[in-house]
Each structure stands twice: as structure tokens, then as C-alpha cells.
PDB file of C-alpha atoms and ligand atoms in Angstrom:
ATOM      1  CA  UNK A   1     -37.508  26.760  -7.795  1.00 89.00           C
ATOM      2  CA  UNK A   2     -33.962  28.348  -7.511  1.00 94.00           C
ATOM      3  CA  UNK A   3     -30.825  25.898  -8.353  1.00 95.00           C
ATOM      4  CA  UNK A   4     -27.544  27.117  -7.162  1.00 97.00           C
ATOM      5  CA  UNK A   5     -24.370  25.385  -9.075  1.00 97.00           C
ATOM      6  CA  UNK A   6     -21.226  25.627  -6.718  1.00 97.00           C
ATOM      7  CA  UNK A   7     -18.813  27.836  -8.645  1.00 95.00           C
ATOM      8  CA  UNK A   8     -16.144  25.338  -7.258  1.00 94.00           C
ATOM      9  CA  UNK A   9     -17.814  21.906  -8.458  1.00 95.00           C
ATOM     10  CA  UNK A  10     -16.251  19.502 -10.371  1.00 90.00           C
ATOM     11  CA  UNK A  11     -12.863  18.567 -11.915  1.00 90.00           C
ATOM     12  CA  UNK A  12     -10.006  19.857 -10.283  1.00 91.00           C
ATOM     13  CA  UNK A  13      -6.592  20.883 -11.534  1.00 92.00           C
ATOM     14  CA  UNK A  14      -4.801  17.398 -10.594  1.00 93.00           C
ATOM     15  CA  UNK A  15      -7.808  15.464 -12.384  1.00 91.00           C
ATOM     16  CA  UNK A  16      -8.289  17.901 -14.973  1.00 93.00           C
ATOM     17  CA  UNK A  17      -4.470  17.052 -15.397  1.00 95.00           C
ATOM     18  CA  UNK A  18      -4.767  13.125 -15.276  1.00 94.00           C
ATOM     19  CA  UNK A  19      -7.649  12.802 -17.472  1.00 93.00           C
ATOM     20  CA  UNK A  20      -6.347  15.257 -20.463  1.00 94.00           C
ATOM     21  CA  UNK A  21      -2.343  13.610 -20.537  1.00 95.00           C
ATOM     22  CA  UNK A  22      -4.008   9.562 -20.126  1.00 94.00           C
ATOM     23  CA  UNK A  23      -6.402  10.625 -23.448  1.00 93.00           C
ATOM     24  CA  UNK A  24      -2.958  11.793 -25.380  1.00 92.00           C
ATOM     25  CA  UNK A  25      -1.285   8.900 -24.525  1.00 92.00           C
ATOM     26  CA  UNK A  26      -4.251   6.433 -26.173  1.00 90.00           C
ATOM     27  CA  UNK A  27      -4.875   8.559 -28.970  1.00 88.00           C
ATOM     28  CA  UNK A  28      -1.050   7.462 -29.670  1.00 87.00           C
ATOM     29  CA  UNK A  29      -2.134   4.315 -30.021  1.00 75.00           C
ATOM     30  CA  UNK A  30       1.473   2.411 -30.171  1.00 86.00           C
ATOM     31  CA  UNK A  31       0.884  -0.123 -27.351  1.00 92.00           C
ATOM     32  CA  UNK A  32      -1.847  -1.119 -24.837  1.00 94.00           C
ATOM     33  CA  UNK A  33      -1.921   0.961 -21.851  1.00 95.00           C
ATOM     34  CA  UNK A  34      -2.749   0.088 -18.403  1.00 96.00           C
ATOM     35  CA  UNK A  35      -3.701   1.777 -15.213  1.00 95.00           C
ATOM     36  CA  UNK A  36      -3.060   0.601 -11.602  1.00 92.00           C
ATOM     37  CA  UNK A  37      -6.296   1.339  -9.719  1.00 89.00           C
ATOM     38  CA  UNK A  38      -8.966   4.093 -10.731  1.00 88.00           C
ATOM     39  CA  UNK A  39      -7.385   7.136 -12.389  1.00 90.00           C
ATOM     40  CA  UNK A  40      -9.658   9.405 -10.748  1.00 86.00           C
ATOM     41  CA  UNK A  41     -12.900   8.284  -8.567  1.00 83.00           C
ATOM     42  CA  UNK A  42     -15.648   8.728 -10.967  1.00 86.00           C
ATOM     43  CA  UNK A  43     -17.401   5.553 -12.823  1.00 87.00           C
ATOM     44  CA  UNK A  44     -18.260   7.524 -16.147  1.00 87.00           C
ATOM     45  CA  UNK A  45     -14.839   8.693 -16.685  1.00 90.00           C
ATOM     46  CA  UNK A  46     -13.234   5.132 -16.320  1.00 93.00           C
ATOM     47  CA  UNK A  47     -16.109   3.886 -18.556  1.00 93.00           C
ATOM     48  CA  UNK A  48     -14.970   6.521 -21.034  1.00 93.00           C
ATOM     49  CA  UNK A  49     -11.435   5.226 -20.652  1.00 94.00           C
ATOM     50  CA  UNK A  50     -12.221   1.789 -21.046  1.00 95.00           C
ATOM     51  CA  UNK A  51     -14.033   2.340 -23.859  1.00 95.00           C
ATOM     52  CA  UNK A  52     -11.096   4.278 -25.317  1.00 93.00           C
ATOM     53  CA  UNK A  53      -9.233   0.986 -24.648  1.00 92.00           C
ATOM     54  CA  UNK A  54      -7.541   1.702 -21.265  1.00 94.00           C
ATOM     55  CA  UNK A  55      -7.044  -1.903 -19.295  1.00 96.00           C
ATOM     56  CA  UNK A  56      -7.629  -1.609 -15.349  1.00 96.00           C
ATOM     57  CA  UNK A  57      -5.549  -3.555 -13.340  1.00 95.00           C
ATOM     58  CA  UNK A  58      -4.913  -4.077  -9.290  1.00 92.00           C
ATOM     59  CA  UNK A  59      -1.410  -5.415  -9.634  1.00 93.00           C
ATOM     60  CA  UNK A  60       1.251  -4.951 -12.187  1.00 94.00           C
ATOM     61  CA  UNK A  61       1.905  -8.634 -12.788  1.00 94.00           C
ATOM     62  CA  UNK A  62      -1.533  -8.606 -14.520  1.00 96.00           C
ATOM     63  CA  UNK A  63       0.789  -6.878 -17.778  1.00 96.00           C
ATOM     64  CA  UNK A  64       2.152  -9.859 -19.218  1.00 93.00           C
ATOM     65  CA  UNK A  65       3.439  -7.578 -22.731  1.00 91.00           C
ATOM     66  CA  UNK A  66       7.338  -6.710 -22.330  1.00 88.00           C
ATOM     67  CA  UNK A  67       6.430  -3.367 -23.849  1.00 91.00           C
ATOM     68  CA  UNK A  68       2.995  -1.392 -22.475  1.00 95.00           C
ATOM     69  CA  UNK A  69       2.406   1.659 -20.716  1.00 95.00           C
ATOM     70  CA  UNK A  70       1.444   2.147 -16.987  1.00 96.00           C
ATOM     71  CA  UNK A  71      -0.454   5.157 -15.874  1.00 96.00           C
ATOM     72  CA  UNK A  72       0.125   6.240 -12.184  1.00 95.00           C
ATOM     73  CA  UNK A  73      -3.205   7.485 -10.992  1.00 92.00           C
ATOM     74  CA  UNK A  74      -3.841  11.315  -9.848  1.00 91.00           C
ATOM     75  CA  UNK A  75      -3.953  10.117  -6.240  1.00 91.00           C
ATOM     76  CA  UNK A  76      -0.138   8.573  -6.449  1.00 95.00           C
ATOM     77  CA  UNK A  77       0.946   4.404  -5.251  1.00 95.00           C
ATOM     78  CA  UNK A  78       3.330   2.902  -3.294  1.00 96.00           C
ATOM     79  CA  UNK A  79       6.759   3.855  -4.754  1.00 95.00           C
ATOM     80  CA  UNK A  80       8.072   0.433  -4.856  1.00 96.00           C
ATOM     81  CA  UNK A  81       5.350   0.094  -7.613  1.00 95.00           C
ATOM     82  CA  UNK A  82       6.717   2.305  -9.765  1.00 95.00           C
ATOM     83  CA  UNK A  83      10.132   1.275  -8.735  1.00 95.00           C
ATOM     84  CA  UNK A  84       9.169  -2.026 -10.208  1.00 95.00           C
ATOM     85  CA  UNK A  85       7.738  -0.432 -13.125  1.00 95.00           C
ATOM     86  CA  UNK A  86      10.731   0.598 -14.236  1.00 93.00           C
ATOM     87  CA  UNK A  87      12.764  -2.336 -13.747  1.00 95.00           C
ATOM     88  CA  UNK A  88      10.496  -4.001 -15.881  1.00 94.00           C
ATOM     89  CA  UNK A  89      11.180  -1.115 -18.444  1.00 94.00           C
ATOM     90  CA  UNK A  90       7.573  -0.436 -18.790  1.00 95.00           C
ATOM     91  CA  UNK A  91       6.819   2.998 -20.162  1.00 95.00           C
ATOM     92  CA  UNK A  92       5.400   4.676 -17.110  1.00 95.00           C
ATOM     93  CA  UNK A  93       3.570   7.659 -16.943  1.00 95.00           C
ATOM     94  CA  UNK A  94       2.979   9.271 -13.681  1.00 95.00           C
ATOM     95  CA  UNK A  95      -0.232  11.284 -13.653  1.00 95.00           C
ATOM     96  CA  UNK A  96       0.429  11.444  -9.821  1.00 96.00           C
ATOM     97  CA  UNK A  97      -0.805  15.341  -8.840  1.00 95.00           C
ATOM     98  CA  UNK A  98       1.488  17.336  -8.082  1.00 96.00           C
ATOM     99  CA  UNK A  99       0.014  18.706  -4.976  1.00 96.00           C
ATOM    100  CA  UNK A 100       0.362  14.932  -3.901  1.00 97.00           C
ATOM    101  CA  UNK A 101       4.059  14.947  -4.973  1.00 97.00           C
ATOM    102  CA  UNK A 102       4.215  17.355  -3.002  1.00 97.00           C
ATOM    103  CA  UNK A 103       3.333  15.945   0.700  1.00 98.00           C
ATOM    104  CA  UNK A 104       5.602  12.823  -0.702  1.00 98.00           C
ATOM    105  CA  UNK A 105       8.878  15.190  -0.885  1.00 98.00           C
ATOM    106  CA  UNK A 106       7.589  16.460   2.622  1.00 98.00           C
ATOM    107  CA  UNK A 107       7.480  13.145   3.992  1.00 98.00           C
ATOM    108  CA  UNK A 108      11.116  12.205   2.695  1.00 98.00           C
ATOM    109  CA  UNK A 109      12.606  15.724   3.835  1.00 98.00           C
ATOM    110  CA  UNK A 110      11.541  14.821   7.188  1.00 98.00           C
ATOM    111  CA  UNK A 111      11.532  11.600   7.193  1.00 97.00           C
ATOM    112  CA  UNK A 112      15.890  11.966   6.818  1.00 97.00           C
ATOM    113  CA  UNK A 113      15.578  14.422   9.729  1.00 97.00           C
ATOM    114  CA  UNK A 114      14.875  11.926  12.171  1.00 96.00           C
ATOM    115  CA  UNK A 115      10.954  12.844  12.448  1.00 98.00           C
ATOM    116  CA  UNK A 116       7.936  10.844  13.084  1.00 98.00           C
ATOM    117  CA  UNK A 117       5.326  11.392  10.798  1.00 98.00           C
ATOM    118  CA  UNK A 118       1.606  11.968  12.136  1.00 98.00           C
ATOM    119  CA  UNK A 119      -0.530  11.472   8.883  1.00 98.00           C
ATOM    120  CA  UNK A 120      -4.196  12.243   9.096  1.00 97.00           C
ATOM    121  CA  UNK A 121      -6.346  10.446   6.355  1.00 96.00           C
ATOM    122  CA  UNK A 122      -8.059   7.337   5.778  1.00 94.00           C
ATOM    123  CA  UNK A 123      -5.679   4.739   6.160  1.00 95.00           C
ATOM    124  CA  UNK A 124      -6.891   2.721   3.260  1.00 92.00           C
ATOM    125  CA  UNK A 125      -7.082   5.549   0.946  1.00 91.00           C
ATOM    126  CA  UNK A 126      -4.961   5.142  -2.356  1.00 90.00           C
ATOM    127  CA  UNK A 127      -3.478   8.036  -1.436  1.00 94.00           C
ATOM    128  CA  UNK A 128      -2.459   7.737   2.132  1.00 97.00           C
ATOM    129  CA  UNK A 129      -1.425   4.016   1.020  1.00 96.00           C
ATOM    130  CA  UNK A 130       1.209   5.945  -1.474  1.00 97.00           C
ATOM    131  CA  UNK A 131       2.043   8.673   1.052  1.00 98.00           C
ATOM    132  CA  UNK A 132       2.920   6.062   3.572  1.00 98.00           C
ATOM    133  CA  UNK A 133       5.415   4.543   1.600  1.00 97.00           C
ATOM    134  CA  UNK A 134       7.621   7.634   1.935  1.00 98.00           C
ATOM    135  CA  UNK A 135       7.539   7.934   5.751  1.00 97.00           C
ATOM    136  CA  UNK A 136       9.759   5.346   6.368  1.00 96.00           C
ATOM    137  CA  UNK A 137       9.050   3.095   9.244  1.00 95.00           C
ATOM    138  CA  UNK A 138       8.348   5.840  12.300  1.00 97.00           C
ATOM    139  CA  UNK A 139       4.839   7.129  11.202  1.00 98.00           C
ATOM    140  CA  UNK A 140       1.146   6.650  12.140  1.00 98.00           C
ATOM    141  CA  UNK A 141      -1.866   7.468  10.199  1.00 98.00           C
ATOM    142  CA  UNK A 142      -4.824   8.831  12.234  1.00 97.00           C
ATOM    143  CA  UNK A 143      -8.366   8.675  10.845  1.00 95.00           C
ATOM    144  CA  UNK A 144     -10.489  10.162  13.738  1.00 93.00           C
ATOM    145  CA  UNK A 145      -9.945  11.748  17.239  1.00 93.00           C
ATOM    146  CA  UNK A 146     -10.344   9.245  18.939  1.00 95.00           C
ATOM    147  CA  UNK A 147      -6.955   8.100  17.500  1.00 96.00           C
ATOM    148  CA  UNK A 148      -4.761  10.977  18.965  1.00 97.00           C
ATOM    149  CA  UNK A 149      -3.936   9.265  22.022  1.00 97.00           C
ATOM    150  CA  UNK A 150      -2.741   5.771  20.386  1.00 97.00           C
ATOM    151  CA  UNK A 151      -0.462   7.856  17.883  1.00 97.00           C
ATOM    152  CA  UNK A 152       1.465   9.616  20.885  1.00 97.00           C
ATOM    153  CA  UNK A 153       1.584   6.465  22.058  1.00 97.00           C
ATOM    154  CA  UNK A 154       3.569   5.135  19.173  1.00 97.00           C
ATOM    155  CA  UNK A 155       5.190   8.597  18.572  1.00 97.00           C
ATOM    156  CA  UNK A 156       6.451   8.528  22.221  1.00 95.00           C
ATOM    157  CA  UNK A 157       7.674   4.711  22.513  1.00 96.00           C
ATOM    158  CA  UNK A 158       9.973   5.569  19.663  1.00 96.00           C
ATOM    159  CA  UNK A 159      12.100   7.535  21.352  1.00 94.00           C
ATOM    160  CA  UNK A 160      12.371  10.509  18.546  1.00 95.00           C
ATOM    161  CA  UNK A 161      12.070  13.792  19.689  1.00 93.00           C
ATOM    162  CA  UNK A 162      10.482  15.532  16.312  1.00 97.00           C
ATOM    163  CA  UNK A 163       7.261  15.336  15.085  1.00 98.00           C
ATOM    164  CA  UNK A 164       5.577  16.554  11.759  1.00 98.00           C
ATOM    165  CA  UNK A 165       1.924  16.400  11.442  1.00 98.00           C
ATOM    166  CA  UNK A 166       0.461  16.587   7.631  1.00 98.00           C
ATOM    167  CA  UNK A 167      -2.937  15.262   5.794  1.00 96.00           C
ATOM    168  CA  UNK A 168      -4.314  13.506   3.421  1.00 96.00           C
ATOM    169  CA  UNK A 169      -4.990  16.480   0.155  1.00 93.00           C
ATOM    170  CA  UNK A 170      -8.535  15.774   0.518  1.00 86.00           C
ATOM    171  CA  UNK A 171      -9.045  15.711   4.546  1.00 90.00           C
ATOM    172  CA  UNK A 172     -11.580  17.811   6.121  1.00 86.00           C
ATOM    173  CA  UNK A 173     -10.138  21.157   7.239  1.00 87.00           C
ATOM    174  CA  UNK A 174     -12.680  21.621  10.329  1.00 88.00           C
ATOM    175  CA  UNK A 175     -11.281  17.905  11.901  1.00 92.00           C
ATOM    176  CA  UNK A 176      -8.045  18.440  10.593  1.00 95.00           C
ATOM    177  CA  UNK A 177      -7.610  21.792  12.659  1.00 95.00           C
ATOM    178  CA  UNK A 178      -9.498  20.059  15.802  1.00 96.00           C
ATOM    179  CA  UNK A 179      -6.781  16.791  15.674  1.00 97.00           C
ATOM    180  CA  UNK A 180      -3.459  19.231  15.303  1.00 97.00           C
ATOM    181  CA  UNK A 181      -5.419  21.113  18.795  1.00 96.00           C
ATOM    182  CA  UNK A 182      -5.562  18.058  20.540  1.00 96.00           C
ATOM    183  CA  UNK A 183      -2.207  16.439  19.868  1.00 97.00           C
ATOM    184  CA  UNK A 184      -0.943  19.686  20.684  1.00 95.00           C
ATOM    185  CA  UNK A 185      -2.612  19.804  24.145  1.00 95.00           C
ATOM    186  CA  UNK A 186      -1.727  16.487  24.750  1.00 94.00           C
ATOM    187  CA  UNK A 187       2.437  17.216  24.070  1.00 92.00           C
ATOM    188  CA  UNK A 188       4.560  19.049  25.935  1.00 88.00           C
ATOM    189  CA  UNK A 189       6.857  22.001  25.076  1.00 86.00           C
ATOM    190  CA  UNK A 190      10.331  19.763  24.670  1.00 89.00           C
ATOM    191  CA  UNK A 191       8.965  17.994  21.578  1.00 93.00           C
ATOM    192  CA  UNK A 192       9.582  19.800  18.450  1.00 95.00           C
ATOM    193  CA  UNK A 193       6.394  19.784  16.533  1.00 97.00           C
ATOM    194  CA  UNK A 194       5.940  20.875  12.874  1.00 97.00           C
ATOM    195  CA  UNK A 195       2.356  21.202  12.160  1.00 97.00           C
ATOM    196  CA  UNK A 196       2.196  21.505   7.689  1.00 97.00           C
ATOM    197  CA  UNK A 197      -1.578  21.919   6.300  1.00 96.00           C
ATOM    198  CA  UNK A 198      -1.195  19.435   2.977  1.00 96.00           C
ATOM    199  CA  UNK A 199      -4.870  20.036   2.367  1.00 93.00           C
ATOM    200  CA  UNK A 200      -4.849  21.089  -1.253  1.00 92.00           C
ATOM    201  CA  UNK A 201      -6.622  24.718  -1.635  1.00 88.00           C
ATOM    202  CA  UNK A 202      -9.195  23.307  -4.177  1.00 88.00           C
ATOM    203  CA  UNK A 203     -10.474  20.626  -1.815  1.00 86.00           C
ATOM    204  CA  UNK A 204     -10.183  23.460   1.237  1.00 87.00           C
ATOM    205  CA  UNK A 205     -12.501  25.926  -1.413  1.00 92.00           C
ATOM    206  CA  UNK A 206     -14.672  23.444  -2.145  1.00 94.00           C
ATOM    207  CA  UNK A 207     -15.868  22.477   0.985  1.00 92.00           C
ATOM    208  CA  UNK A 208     -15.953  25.910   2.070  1.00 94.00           C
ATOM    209  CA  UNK A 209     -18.536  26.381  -0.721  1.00 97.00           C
ATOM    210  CA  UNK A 210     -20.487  23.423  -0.016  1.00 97.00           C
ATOM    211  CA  UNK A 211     -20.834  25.161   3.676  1.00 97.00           C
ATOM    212  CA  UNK A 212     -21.924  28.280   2.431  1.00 97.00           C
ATOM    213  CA  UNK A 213     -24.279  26.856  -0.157  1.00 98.00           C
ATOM    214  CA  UNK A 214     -25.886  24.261   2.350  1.00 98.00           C
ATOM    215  CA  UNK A 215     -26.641  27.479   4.868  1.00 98.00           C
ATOM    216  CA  UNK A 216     -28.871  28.863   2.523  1.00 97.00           C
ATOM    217  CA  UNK A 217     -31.469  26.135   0.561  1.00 97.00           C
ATOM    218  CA  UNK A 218     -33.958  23.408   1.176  1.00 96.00           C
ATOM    219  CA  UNK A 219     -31.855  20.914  -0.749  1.00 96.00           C
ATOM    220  CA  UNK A 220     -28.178  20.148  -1.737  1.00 97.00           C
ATOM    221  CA  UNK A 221     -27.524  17.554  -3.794  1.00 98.00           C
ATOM    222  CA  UNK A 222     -23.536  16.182  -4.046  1.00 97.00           C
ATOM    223  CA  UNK A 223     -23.080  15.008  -7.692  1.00 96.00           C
ATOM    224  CA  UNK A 224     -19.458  12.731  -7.738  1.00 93.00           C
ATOM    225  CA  UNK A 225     -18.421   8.846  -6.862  1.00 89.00           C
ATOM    226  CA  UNK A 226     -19.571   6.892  -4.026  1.00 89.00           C
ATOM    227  CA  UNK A 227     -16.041   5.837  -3.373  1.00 83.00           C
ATOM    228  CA  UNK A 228     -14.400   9.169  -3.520  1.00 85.00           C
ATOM    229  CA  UNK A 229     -13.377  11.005  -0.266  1.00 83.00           C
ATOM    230  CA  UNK A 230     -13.650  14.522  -1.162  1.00 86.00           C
ATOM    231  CA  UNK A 231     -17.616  13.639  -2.231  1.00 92.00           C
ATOM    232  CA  UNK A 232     -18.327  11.988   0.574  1.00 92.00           C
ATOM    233  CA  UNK A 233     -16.766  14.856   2.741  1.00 91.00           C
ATOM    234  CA  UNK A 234     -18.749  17.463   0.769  1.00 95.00           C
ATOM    235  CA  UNK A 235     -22.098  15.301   1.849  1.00 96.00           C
ATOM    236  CA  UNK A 236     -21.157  14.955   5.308  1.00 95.00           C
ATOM    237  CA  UNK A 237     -20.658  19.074   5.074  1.00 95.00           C
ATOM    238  CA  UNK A 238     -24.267  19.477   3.531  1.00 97.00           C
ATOM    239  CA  UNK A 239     -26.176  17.248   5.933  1.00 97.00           C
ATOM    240  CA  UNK A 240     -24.785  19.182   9.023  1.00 97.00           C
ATOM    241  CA  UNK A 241     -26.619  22.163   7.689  1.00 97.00           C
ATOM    242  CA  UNK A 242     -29.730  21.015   5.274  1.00 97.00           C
ATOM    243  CA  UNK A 243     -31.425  18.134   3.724  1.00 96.00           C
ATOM    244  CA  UNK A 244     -28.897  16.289   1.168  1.00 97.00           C
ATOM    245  CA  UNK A 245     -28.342  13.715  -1.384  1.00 97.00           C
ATOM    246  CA  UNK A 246     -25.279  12.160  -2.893  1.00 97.00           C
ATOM    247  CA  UNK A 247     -25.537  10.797  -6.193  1.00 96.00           C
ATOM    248  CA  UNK A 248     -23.325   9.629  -8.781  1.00 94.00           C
ATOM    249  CA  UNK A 249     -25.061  10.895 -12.221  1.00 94.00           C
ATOM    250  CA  UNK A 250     -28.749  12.241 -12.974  1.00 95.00           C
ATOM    251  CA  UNK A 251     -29.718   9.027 -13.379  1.00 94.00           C
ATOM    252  CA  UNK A 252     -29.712   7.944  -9.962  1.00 95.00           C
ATOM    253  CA  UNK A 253     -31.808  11.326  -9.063  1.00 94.00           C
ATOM    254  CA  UNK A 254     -35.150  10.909  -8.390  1.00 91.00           C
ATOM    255  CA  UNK A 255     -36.333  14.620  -8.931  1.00 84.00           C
ATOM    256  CA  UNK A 256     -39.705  13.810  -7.404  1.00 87.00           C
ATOM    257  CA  UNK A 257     -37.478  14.402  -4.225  1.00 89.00           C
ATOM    258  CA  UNK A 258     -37.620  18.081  -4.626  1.00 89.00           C
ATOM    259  CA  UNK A 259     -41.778  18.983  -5.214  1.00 85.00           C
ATOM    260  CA  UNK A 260     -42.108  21.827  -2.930  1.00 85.00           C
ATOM    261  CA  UNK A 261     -38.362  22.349  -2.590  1.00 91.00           C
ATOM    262  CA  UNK A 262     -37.661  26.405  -2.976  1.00 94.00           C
ATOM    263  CA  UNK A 263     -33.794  26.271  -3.241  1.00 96.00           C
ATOM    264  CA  UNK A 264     -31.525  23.546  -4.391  1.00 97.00           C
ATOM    265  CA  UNK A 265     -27.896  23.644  -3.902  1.00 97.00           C
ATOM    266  CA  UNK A 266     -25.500  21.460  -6.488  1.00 98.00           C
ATOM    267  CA  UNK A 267     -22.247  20.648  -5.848  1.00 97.00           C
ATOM    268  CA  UNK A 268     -19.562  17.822  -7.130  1.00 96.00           C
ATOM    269  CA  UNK A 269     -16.423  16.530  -6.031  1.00 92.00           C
ATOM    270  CA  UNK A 270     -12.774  16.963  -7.870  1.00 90.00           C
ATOM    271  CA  UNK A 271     -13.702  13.887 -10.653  1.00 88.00           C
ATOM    272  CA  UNK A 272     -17.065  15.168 -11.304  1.00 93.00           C
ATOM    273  CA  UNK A 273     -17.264  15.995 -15.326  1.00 92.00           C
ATOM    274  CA  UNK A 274     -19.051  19.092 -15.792  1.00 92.00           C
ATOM    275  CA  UNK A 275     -20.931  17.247 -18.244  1.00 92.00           C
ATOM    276  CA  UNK A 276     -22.387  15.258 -15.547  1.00 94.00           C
ATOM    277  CA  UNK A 277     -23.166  18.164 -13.285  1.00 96.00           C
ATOM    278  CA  UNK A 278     -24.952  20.252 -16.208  1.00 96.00           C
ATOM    279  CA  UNK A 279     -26.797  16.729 -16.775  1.00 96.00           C
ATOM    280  CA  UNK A 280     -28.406  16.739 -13.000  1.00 96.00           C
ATOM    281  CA  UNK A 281     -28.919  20.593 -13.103  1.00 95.00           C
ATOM    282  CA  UNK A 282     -31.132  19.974 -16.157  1.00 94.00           C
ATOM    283  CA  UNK A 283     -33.276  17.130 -14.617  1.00 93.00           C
ATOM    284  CA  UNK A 284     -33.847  19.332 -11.979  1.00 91.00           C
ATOM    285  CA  UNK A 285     -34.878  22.421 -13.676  1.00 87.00           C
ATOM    286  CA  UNK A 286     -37.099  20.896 -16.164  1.00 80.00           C
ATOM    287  CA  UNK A 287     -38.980  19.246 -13.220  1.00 63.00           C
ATOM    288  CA  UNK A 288     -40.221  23.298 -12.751  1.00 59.00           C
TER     289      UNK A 288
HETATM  290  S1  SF4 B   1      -8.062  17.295  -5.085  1.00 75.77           S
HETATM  291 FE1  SF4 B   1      -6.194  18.553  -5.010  1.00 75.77          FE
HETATM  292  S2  SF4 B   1      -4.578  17.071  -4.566  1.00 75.77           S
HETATM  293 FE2  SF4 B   1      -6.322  15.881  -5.275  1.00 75.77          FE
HETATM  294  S3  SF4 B   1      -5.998  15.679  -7.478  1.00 75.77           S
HETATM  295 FE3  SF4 B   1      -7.255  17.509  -7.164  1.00 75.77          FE
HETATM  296  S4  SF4 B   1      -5.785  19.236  -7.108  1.00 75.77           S
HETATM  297 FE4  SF4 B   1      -4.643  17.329  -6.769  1.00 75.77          FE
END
């Protein structure tokens, strides 16, 4: 049996980034500190954080202690969060990626200029949730093609003639390019349309790897979190091309699965631990 590791799998630079400054910040060990949602979407590293004694919260009035520390999570919040973060003089650290930062400045810059703002994402994501909050109050996030039509809708009704499309970081590239076609067919040449590609190059890589890996063996198996997006999209890559499982840590893999399987692909998403990928690659090849 052949197992192929995607040279792209696992943490990316925004995680990488989030996981390494939140561990400096306990090992300082002055006061408790908290973090608003999941830092990244992977269940062993928040166990390892927990363990290391950071408190998970949902809402910021869970910190009751006039002086902690709040870590901003790599995907970014709501800016009125952090707004009331530091009202309440709470020692905040932003581990918000910077590639995220990014599409928030774009969202501001055009946001002033009198655009409405096409977002393509999941509408519940954390990130789109934060992204939202700088688009002031002309936008529309669209999750599918079959939303196009309602968002012109919208986009039309609100009289502005200028309109910037962008995505979530972690959006699939194939419907992203398919959605900016079809809004484009749909508008006609007096609207000014600015069309900006906010998928971030590791995500765009990755899945581009997943493809090519997929095309070739019997079996690819998606090592990251249920819950995160970029995982999920690398699974619903795989299955379009080959047999494929998603699971979270060797544990949950079942390498019975793979008798009589020739070629095994592995790939993880962006807050995969390598650890956890070399884990999975092991179970597999010792089932030879
Ligand atoms: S996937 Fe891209 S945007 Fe998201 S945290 Fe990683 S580097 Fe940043």
C-alpha cells in the first residue's frame, strides 16, 4: 500500500501564528486568559489550551476579573467586541490573521466609497460574522448560487451604483469563480463592479492539492475538525474524484477501511497539528 501525505496539509501560517503567540501569553502566567470562541477549529488543540489553563467563553460578560486577557481568535469577531474589550480595559490580544485583516480594511475602504459589498461565505461562519461587521449596512452575504439573484436584488433596491464582490479566506475557488460569472452575466455594463479574490493562497494551494491527490488513489482520507470549513471543503473536493473519509484524529479511523486499498491519499485542513496527521499516517501504514 502507497500513502501519499499532501505537502500542503496542516497548520497554516495564520494558525501557526495564533497557536505559537496564545502559548507565550500563558506561559506568562500573570492573569487568567480567555478566548472568545475556538482559537482555531481543531478539538485537540483547544484541549491542549485548556489544559494549559485557557478559559473558553461565548460572550465577554462571562469575564467577571477587572484585569484578564482576551484572545481574538485567528478567524477575527465582530469589532464592536473588541471595541468593548477595550473599554473594559481588558488586555486584548488579537490573534486575528492577517490575511483576514486584510479583507476587513477592504471592506472599510469600500465600504466609505459608497459600495455595496457582495460577500461570499457561510453566513454563520465566525469569520464572515466578523467581516460583516465592517461592511456597514449595504452588503449581502451569498452562500450558494442559487443566492445570486436575491443579492442583486438587494444590491439593486439600494440605489448604489458600485459593487465589490470578495470571499470568505477559506471559500472554494471553483464556486467562487462560477458566482463572480453569474453575477456578472446577470449586471449590466453601467454598474461599476470590483471583483477582489480574498481567498487566502494557502487555502487556494491546499485544495488544489487535495484535487490532484484525489485524481490519483483508491482512498483519501481528510484529517482536521468537523466544524471547520476549509476541512469540510477539502472532503467535498476528494469525494468528487475518489472514495473519502473525514476524520478528526487516528482514533476515529477505522483502518480496516482500507484492506485491499492500493493508494491512500492524506490530507488536513489549516488547524490540523502535524502531530495528528503523522499519528493517522502511522495507523495506516502499520496496517501493511
Ligand atoms: S487559512 Fe489563510 S486566512 Fe485562514 S488563518 Fe490560515 S492563513 Fe489565515
Amino acid at each position: 500500500m502507497e500513502v501519499l501525505v499532501g505537502k500542503k496539509a496542516g497548520f497554516c501560517f495564520g494558525v501557526n501564528r495564533a497557536v505559537e503567540i496564545c502559548l507565550n501569553e500563558i506561559n506568562k502566567n500573570d492573569k487568567t486568559t480567555y478566548c472568545l470562541g475556538e482559537l482555531v477549529h481543531n478539538k485537540d488543540v483547544i484541549n491542549n489550551l485548556k489544559e494549559k489553563g485557557v478559559i473558553f467563553i461565548s460572550n465577554i460578560d462571562e469575564i467577571k476579573e477587572e484585569s484578564a486577557r482576551l484572545v481574538i481568535r485567528a478567524h477575527g469577531v465582530d469589532k464592536e467586541i473588541i471595541n468593548q474589550a477595550k473599554e473594559r480595559d481588558l488586555d486584548v490580544i488579537d490573534l486575528t490573521c492577517p490575511l483576514v485583516k486584510k479583507i476587513h480594511d477592504i471592506a472599510e475602504e469600500y465600504c466609505k466609497k459608497d459600495f455595496f459589498i457582495i460577500l461570499i461565505g457561510n453566513n454563520e461562519h465566525p469569520e464572515i460574522v466578523g467581516t460583516k461587521s465592517h461592511c456597514g449596512k449595504n452588503y449581502f452575504v451569498i452562500e450558494d448560487e442559487d443566492k445570486v439573484l436575491e443579492a442583486l436584488y438587494y444590491f439593486q433596491t439600494s440605489g448604489i451604483k458600485n459593487l465589490l464582490v470578495i470571499s470568505q479566506t477559506t471559500f472554494s475557488l471553483n464556486k467562487f469563480d462560477k458566482i463572480v460569472k453569474d453575477i456578472e452575466e446577470e449586471l449590466d455594463s453601467s454598474i461599476n463592479i470590483i471583483v477582489k479574490n480574498t481567498i487566502c493562497n494557502a487555502t487556494e494551494e491546499r485544495q488544489k492539492e487535495t484535487e490532484e491527490l484525489a485524481r490519483q488513489v483508491d482512498y483519501m482520507i481528510i484529517v482536521g475538525g468537523k466544524n471547520s470549513s476549509n476541512t469540510k471543503k477539502l472532503f467535498e473536493i476528494s469525494e468528487a474524484y475518489t472514495n473519502a473519509i473525514l476524520v478528526e484524529n487516528s482514533k476515529e479511523l477505522d483502518s480496516n477501511l482500507f484492506i485491499n486499498t492500493e493508494k491512500i491519499g492524506i490530507m488536513a485542513g489549516a488547524s490540523t497539528p502535524f502531530e495528528i496527521i503523522e499519528e493517522v499516517r502511522k495507523k495506516i501504514s502499520e496496517k501493511e
